[in-house]
Each structure stands twice: as C-alpha cells, then as structure tokens.
Coordinates of C-alpha atoms in Angstrom, one line a residue:
Chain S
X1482 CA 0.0 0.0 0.0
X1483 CA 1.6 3.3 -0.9
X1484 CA 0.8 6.3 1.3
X1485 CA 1.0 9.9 0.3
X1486 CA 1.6 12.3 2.7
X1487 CA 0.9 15.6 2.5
X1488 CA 3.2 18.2 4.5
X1489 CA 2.2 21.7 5.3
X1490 CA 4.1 24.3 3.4
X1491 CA 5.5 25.8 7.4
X1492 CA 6.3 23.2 8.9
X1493 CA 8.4 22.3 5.7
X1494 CA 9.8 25.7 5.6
X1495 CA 10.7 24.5 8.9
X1496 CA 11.6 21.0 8.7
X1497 CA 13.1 20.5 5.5
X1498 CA 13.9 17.5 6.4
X1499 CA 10.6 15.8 7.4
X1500 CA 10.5 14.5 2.9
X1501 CA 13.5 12.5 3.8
X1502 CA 11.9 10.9 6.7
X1503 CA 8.9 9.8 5.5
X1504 CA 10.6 9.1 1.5
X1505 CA 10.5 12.2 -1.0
X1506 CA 9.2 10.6 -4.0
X1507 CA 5.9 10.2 -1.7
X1508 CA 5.7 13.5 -0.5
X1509 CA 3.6 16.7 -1.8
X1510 CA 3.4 19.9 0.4
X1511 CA 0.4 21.7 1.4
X1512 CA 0.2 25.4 0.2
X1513 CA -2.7 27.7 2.3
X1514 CA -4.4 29.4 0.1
X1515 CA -4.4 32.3 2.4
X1516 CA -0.6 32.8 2.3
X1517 CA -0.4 33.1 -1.2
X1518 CA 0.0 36.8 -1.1
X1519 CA 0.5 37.9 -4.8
X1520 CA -0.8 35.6 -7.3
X1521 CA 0.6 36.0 -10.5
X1522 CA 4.2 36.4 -8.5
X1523 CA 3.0 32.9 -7.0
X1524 CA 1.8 31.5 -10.9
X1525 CA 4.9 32.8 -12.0
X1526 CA 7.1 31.0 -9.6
X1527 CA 5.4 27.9 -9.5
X1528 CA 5.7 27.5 -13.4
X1529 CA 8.8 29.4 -14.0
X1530 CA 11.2 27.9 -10.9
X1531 CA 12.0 24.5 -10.2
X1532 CA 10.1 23.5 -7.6
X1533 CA 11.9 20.5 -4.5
X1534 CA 8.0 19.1 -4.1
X1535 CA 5.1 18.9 -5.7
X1536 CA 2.4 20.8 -4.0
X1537 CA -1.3 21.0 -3.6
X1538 CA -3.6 23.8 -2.2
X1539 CA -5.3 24.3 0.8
X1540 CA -8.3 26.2 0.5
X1541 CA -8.5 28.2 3.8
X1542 CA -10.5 30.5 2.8
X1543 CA -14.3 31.3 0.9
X1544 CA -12.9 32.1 -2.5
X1545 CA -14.1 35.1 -4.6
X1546 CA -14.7 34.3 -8.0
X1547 CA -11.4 35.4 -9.0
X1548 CA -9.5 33.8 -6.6
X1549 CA -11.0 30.5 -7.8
X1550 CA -9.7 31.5 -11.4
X1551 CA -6.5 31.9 -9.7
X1552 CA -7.0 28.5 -8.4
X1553 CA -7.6 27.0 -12.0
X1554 CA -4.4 28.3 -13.0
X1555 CA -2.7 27.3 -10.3
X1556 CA -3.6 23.5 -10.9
X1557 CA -2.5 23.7 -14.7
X1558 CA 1.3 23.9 -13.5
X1559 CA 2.7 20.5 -13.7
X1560 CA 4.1 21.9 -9.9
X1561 CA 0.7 20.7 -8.7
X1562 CA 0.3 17.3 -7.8
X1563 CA -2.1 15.2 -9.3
X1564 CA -2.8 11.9 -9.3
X1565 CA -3.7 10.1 -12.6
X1566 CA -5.0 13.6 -13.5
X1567 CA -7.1 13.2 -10.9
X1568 CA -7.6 17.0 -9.4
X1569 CA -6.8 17.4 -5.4
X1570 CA -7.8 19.8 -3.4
X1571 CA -7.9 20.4 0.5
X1572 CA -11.1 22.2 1.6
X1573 CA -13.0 23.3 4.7
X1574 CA -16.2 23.1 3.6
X1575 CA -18.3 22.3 0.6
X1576 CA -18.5 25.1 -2.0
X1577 CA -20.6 24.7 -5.2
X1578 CA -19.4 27.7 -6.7
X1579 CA -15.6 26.5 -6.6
X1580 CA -17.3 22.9 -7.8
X1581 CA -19.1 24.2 -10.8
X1582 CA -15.8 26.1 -12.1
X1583 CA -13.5 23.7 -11.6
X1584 CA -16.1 21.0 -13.7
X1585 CA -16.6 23.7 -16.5
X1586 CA -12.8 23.8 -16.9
X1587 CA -12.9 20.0 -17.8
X1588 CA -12.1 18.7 -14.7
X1589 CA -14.2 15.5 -14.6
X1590 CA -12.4 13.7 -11.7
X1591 CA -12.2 16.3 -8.5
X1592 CA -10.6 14.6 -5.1
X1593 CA -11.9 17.4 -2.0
X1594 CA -10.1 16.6 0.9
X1595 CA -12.7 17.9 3.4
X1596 CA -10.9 18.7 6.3
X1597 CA -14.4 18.5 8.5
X1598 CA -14.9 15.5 7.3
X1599 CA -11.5 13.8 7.9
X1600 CA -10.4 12.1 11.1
X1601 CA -8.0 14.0 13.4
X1602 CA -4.5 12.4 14.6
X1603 CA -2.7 13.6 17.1
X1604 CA 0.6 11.7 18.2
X1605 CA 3.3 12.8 19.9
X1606 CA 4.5 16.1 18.4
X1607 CA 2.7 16.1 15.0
X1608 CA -0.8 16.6 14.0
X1609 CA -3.0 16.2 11.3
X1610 CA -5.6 14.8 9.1
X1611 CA -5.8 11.2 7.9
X1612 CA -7.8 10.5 4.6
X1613 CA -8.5 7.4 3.2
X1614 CA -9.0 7.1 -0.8
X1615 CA -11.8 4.4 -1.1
X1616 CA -10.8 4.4 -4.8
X1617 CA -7.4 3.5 -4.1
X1618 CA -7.2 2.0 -1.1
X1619 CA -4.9 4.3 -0.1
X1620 CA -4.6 6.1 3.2
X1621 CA -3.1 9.9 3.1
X1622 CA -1.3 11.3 6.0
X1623 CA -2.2 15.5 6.3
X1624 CA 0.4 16.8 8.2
X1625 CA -0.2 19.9 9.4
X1626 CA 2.0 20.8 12.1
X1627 CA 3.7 20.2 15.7
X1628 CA 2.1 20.6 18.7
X1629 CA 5.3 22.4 19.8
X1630 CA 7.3 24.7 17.8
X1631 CA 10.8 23.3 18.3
X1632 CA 10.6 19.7 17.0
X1633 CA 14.2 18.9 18.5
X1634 CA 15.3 16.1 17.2
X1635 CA 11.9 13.7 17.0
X1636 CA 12.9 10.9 15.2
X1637 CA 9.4 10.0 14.4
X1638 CA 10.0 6.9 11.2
X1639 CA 7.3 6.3 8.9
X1640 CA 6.4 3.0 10.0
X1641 CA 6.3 4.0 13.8
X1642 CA 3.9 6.7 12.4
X1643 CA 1.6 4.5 10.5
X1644 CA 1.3 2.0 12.7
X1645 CA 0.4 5.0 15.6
X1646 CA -2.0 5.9 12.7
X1647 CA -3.0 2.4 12.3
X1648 CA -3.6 1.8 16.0
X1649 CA -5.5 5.1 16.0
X1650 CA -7.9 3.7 13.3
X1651 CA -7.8 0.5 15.7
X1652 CA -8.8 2.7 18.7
X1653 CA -11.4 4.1 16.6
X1654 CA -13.2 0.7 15.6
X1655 CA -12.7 -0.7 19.1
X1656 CA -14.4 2.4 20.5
X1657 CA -17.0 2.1 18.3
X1658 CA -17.2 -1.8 19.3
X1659 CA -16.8 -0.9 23.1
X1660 CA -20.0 1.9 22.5
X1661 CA -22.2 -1.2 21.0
X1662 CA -21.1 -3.7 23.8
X1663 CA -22.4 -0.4 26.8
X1664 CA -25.2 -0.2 25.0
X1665 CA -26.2 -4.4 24.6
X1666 CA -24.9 -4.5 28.8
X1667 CA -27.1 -1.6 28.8
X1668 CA -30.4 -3.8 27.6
X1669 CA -29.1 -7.0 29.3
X1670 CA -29.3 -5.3 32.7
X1671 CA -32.5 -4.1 31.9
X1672 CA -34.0 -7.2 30.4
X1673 CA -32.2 -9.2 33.6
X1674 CA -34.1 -7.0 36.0
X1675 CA -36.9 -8.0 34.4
X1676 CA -36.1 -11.6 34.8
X1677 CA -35.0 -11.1 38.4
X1678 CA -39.1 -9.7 39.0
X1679 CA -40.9 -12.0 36.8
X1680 CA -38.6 -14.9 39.1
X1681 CA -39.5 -12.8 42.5
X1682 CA -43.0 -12.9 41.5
X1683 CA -42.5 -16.6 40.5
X1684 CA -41.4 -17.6 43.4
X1685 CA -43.4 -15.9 45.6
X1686 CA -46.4 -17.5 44.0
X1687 CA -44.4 -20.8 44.8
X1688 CA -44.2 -19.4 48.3
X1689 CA -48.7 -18.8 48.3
X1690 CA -48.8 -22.0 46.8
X1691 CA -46.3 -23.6 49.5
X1692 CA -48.0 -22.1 52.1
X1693 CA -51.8 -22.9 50.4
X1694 CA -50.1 -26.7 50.7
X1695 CA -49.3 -26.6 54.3
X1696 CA -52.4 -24.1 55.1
X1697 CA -54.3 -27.4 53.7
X1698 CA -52.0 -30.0 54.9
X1699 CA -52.2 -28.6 58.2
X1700 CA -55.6 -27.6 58.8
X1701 CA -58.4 -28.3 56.0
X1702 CA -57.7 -31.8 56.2
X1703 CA -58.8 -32.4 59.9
X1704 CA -62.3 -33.6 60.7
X1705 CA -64.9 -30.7 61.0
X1706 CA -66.0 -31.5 64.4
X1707 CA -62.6 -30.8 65.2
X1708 CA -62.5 -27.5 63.6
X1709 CA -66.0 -26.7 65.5
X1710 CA -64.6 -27.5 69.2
X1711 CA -61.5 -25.2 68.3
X1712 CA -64.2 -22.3 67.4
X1713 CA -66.0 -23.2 70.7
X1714 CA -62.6 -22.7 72.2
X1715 CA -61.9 -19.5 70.5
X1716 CA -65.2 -18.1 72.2
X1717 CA -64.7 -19.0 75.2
X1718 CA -61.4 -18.1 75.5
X1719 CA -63.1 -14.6 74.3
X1720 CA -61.2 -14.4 70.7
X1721 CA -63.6 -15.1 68.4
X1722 CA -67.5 -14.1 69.1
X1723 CA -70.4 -16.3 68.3
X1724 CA -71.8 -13.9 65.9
X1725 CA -68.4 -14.5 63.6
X1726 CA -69.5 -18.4 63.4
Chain X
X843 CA 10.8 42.7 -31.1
X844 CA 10.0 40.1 -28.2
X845 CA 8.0 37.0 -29.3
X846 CA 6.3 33.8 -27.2
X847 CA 5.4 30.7 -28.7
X848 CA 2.3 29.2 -27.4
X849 CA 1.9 25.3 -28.6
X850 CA 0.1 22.9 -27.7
X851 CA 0.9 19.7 -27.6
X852 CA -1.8 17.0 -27.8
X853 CA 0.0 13.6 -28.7
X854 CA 1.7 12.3 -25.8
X855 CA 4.3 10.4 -27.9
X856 CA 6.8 13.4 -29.1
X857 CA 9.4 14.1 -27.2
X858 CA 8.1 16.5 -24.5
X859 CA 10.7 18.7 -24.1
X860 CA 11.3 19.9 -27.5
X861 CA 9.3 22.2 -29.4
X862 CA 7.1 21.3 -32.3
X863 CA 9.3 23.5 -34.5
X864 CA 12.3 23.6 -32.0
X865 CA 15.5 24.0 -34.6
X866 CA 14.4 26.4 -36.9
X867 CA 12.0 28.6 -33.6
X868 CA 14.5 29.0 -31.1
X869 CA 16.2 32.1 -33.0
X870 CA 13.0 34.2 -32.8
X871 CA 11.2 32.8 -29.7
X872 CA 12.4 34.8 -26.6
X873 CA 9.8 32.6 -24.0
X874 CA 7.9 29.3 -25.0
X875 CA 4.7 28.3 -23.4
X876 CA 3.9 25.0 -24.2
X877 CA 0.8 23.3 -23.5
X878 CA 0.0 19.5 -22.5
X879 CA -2.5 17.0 -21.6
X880 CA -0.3 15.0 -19.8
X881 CA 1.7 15.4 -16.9
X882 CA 5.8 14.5 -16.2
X883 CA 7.0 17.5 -18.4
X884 CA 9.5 19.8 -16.7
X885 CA 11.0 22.7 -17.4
X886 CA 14.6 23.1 -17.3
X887 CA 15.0 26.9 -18.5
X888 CA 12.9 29.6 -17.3
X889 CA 12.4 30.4 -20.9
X890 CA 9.9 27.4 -21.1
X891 CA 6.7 26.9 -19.3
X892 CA 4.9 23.9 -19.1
X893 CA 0.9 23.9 -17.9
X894 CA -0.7 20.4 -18.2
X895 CA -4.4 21.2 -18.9
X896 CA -7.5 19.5 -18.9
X897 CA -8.9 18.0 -22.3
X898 CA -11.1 21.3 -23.2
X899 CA -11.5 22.9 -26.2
X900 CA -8.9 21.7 -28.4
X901 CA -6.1 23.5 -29.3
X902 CA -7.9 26.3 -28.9
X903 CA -8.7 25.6 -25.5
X904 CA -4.9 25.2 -24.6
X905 CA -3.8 28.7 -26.7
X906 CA -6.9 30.3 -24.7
X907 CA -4.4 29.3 -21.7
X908 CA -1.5 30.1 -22.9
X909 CA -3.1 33.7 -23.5
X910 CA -4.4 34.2 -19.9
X911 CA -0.8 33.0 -18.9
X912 CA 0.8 36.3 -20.3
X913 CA -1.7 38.2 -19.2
X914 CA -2.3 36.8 -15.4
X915 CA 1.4 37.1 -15.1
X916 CA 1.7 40.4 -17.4
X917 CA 4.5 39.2 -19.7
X918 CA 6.1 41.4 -22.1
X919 CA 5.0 40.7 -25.6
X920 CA 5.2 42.2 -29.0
X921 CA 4.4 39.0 -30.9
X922 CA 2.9 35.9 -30.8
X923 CA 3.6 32.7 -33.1
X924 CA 0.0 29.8 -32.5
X925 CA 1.4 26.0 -32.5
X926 CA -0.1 22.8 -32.2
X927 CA 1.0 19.3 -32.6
X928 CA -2.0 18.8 -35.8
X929 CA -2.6 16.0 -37.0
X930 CA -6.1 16.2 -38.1
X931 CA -6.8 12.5 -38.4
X932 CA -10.1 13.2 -39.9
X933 CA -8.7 14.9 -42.5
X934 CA -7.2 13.2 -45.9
X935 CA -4.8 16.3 -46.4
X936 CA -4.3 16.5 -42.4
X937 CA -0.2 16.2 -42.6
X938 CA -0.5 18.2 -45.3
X939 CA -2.2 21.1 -44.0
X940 CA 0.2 20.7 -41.0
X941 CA 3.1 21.2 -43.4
X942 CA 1.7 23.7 -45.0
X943 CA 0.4 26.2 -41.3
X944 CA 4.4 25.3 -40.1
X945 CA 6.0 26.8 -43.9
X946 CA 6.1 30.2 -42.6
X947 CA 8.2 29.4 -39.6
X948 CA 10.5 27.4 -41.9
X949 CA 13.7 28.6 -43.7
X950 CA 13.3 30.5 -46.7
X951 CA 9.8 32.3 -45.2
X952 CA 11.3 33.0 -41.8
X953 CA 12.7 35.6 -42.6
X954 CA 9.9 37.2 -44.8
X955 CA 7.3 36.3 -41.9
X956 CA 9.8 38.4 -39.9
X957 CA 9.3 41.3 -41.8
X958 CA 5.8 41.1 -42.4
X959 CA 5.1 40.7 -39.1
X960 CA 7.1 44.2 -38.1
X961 CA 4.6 46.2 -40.4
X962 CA 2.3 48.3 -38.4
X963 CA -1.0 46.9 -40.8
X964 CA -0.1 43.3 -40.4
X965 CA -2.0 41.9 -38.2
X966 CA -0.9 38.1 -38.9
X967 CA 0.9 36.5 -40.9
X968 CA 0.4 32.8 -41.9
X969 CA 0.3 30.1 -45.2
X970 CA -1.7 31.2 -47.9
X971 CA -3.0 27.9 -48.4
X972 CA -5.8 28.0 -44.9
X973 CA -6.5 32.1 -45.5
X974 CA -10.6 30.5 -45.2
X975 CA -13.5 32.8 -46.0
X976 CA -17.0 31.1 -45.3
X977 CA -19.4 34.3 -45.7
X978 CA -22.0 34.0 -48.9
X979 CA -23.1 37.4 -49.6
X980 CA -25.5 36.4 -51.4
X981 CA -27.0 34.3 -48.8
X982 CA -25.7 36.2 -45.8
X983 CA -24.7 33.6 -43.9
X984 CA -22.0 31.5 -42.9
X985 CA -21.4 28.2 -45.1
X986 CA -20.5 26.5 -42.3
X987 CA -22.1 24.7 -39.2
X988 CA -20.6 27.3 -36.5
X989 CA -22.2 30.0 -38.2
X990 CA -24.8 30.6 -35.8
X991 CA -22.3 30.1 -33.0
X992 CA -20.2 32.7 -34.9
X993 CA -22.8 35.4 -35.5
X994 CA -23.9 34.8 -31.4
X995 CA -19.9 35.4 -30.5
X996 CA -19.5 38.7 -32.7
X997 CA -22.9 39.9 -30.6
X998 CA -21.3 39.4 -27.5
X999 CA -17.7 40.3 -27.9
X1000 CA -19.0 43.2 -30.0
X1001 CA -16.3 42.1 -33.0
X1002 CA -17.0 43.1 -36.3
X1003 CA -14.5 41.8 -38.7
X1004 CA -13.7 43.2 -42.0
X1005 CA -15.7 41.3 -45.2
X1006 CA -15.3 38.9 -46.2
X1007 CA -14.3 37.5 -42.8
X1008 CA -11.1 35.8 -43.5
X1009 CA -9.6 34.0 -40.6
X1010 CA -6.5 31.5 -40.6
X1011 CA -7.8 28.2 -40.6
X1012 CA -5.9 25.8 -38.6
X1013 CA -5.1 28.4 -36.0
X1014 CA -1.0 28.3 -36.8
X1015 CA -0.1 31.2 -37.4
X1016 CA 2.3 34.4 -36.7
X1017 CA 0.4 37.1 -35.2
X1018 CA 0.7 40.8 -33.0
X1019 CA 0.0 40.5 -29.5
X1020 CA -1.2 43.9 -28.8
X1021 CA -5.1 43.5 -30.4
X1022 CA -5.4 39.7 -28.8
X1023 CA -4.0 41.7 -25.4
X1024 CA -6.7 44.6 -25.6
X1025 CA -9.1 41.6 -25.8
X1026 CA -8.2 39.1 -23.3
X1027 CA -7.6 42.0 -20.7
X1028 CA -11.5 42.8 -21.3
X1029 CA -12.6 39.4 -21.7
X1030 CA -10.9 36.7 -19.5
X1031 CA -9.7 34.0 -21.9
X1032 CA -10.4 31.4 -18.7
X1033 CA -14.2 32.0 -18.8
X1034 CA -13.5 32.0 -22.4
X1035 CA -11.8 28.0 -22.1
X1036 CA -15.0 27.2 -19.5
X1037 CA -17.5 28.0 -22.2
X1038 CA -15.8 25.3 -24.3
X1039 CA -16.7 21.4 -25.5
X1040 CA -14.6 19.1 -23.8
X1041 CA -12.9 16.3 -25.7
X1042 CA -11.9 15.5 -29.2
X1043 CA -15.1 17.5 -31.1
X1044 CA -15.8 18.2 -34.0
X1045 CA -17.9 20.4 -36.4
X1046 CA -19.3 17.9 -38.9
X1047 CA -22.9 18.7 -39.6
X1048 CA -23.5 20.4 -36.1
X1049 CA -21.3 23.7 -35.0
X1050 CA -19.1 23.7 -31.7
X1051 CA -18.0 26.2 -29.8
X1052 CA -15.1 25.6 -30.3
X1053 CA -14.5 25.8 -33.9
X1054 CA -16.7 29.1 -34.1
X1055 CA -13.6 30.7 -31.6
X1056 CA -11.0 29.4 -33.9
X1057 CA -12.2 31.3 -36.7
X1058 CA -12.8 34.1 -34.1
X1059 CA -9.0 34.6 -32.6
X1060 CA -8.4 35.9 -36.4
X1061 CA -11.3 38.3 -36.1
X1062 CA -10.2 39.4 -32.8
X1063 CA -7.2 40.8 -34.6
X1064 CA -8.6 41.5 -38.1
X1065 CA -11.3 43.6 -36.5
X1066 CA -8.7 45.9 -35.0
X1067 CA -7.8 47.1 -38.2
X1068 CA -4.8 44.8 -38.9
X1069 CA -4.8 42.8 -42.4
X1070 CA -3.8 39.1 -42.8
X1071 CA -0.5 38.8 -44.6
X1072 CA 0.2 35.2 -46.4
X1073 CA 2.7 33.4 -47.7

C-alpha cells in the first residue's frame, strides 16, 4: 500500500527535512491558500522555478470568483500534484461555486479533501488529518503541524507513524465496538431486572402455593367437628365471638 | 521585437521537451509556453513553461491558456507565433495542412514572416494555403455549421471583422500581440476555455463552440484594423 503524505508548506519551511523521513518521492506539500500573497508572482514561480516538491492547495478561505480562477491556473502547472489527473484539493467546507468552475474547466475527476470531514490524529508532536482514498485503497497522512514549535530532534520513522495511525484507526473501531457492547450490557441489565421480578413474582407465587399446601396439609384436612370445638374454644377463650360463626 | 510561442501539444508520444518546431523557432522565440494534456514534463529553462491542462476545447482551449498565462502574469510581448502538434486524423490532407500552417516558420519564409510581421497593418501572418473565407453574400450567412455560433460570439464580444471575414484556418499562425492583449484583458480568456466542449469534437454537420472561436482569434485581430499577410 503506498501512502502519500501531504506536509504543510510551514512546517516544511521549517523541517526540511521531514520528505527524507517519511521518502521524498511520496511527498507533496500543502500550500494555504491564504498565504499566497500575490498571485501572479505565485503563478509565476510555480511554473517558472524549479520547484523540490510537488504541491497542492489548501483552501482556507471562501474564494471570490477570482480567486478560484487563480486557483484553476494554479492547478495547470505541472508543480501541482495530481494523481492520474485526478484534481486534489484540500477544503473546509463544501463550495458549489468553486465545484461548478472547476467542472466547467474539464475537470471530470475532482478529489476534495474535506478537512471536517477527515479524522484527526494527534501523536506525539505532530498533528494532522488522515484520509483514506476508497478508490485506491490508499490512506493519506495531512500533516499539518507540531504541537510544539521546536521539534528537537523527534525521530518520528514512517512506519512508527503508520502503525500509531493504524492503532489510532484500531482505537477508533474498538471504540465504536466498546460503544455497542455499553449499549447491549445496557439492555441485558435491563431485560435481567426484568427476569430477576418475573422470578420474584414466580417464586413468591411458589411461596402462596407452599403455604396454600401446608395451610391445607395442616388444617383443611382435619375432621370438621374438630375444627368446631376449636371455634368453641376460640369463644370461650373470648377471641372469636359467636356472631363470627 | 520580443516573441512567445504558445503550442500545444496533444499527442503524448513526441518528445516532450522539444518544441514542435524547436531547430528552426528558437532564433526568434524569446519565452515558450507550451501546453500539454499529460503530466511529467518539466522545465529546465525559465524560458519554457509547461501547464498540463484538462482536455477542453482543443487547441484552442490550450492557446486560450497560454493567453491568460501572459496576461495573469503580465508578460512582455510584442508578438505571438499559435502552434499545435496537428494531425487532423479526420482529414485526408491532415499532414498536409500541417506542413503547409508550419512553412512560414521554416527557412526561406522565416525571414519574410519576420518582416511582415514588423509592419504596423499586419496583423498576422500565416500560409496562404488556410487564408478561409465562409461568408455568402448572397446568402448572408456562414457556409458553415458554426455559423450561428459565430454570428452569437460577434454579438457578445462586440467584433465586427472586416468582409469577407477571412480567418486563418488551422489556428497556426504568426500574429501581434497587442489586439489579442486589448481583448483578453477585457474578456478573461479562462471563462472563455469554460464555455468550451470538452474532448476531441468536431464540427461535422452540427457547429461547436469551439471551432466558431477558432475562426474568431483571427477576427479578434482582423477587427482591430490589422490585415492578414500570407505566404
């Protein structure tokens, strides 16, 4: 499985040498929109200089209709990464005005990393967005910057980061596993409860019936004329009175 | 007198860093912008710009790029030589006509195309062969299925090219960057790209967009007041 990963354009500026550490040929750096102060100096530079990495665009911002133009332009340099022509851009939200360009400039195949809509990692110093391409069946690493903002020397390898991003995915599915399991304890208690009082009232009626047995074991069965000297007794005895008979 | 070569180059299987016409152009052509629809192509000279573009509107589509490239960036320009990689597989005389666009770039018209271009009139300067004219007088309209298109796109842009509307078929050609400038300033040659078809069309029977601007980027100049010189 090959993994892209995606490294923002400052924290590059600052760790050069974070494309070495996770293999340069897989690399691409995220450019914010936002930062790109003059345009056509930025068009010019990205078609005109050679460029270390390939680079996509972050779109930080709600785009005018110009600045999506600029946009368009941006992702004609062969600078900007593409994948099988495939056209990749980061996003914070869904915009159907940026869409709509972007198709009526022939782009047919449009890969919007929504950043809402990606899962968060957070691992030791570096943070970020994973996104997994169910076309590909590949899984993108966003990085978009350190928690702190001297890295030191973090020797943070690929592998010990994928599989920290691969035990994060872990996490997630056992959380979601661990949420279903609360909830089915949840209803077992509940429907045990409910056992527990229908067998409380079960035996309980065992206990009337028990007590119905020995009520009739031990006193319907004697002789009547028995039962009548033990009212007789009762009266005199003054606690029973003859109008009870 | 600076000049920029726009090409664009459809057919993946050339050689991507040399130009269509690279041994007899790079005398004259002080910046090349060459356009692809396929990506690995880069630059090594800041003379030569490489934008991979989507598969929209042709060649005219990727010149229409290359046009809001000098402009976007503001690029200093006096002239302007139109390439493309044609093939024209449709066509029986399609090498031919190739052959026959490229001549003025070739040694002995280079040098003529040279100075026609440096006139003030001349507005382009091409093969005689593809100078095309489609209006019927008679009729009054265009024998030709963009002719609707065409009459639509002269409303809008408010163009009105000399009779009998003579435009440089093919679309190789030599021209002055100044009237296409005062254009594309005005009218963004981007929106221009998104209005058109995508893919390999053509005009057969039922007009395109597309085809209607390439008889246009001549009228854009003719318009102006500048003639069409060829050779």
């Amino acid at each position: 499985m090959t993994e892209r990963v995606f490294i923002d354009k400052e924290l590059y500026s600052k760790q050069s040498f974070l494309p070495m550490l996770f293999g340069k040929d897989t690399c691409i750096l995220i450019i914010k929109y936002s930062e790109i102060t003059d345009p056509a100096d930025f068009y010019k530079q990205i078609n005109e200089n050679t460029r270390e990495l390939p680079f996509i665009i972050d779109m930080d911002i709600d785009p005018s209709e110009d600045q999506i133009n600029w946009l368009i332009r941006f992702s004609f340099s062969p600078s900007y990464y593409k994948n099988d022509s495939e056209f990749i851009l980061m996003i914070s939200a869904e915009n159907k005005k940026l869409n709509d360009s972007l198709l009526l400039q022939g782009y047919t195949s449009i890969n919007l990393l929504n950043k809402s809509l990606l899962s968060a990692f957070h691992f030791g110093k570096l943070f970020g967005y994973v996104h997994v391409n169910d076309k590909q069946g590949l899984r993108d690493l966003l990085i978009t910057g350190f928690v702190e903002k001297d890295m030191g020397t973090t020797n943070v390898g690929i592998d010990d980061l994928l599989g920290r991003i691969e035990l994060y995915h872990q996490l997630k599915i056992l959380s979601a596993e661990k949420k279903d399991l609360e909830t089915q304890v949840i209803n077992l208690s509940q429907e045990l409860e409910n056992h527990k009082k229908y067998l409380d009232i079960a035996l309980r009626q065992k206990e009337t019936e028990h007590i119905l047995d020995f009520y009739h074991k031990q006193y319907e069965v004697l002789p009547l004329w028995y039962k009548k000297i033990g009212h007789l007794i009762k009266i005199i005895l003054g606690r029973r009175k003859i109008k009870s008979l | 007198m600076k000049t920029v070569i726009i090409e664009y180059k459809y057919y993946e299987d050339q050689d991507p860093n040399p130009g269509i016409c690279e041994d007899y152009m790079s005398n004259f052509g002080a910046k090349r912008i060459v356009i692809t629809n396929h990506s690995n192509h880069i630059s090594n000279s800041t003379d030569t710009v490489f934008l991979n573009h989507t598969n929209q509107g042709k060649d005219i589509g990727a010149k229409l790029l290359g046009i809001d490239y000098l402009i976007s960036t503001n690029t200093d320009v006096d002239n302007l030589i139109l390439l493309h990689d044609k093939k024209s597989p449709h066509s029986p005389l399609g090498n031919y006509w190739y052959q026959e666009l490229t001549s003025v770039f070739k040694s002995p018209n280079v040098n003529f195309s040279n100075q026609e271009i440096a006139k003030s009139n001349t507005g382009i300067v091409c093969s005689s062969t593809y100078i095309k004219a489609e209006y019927n007088k008679a009729t009054k309209q265009f024998d030709s299925a963009n002719g609707e298109i065409l009459k639509l796109l002269m409303q809008q842009y408010n163009i009105v090219p000399p009779m009998p509307y003579l435009y440089v078929a093919g679309t190789i050609m030599f021209c002055k960057w100044e009237p296409l400038k005062k254009f594309f300033t005005n009218f963004s040659a981007l929106d221009i790209r998104a209005t058109l078809e995508k893919g390999n069309v053509q005009d057969i029977g039922i007009g395109t967009r597309t085809h209607a601007w390439e008889r246009f980027f001549s009228w854009i100049i003719t318009s102006q007041g500048f003639s069409i010189k060829g050779i």
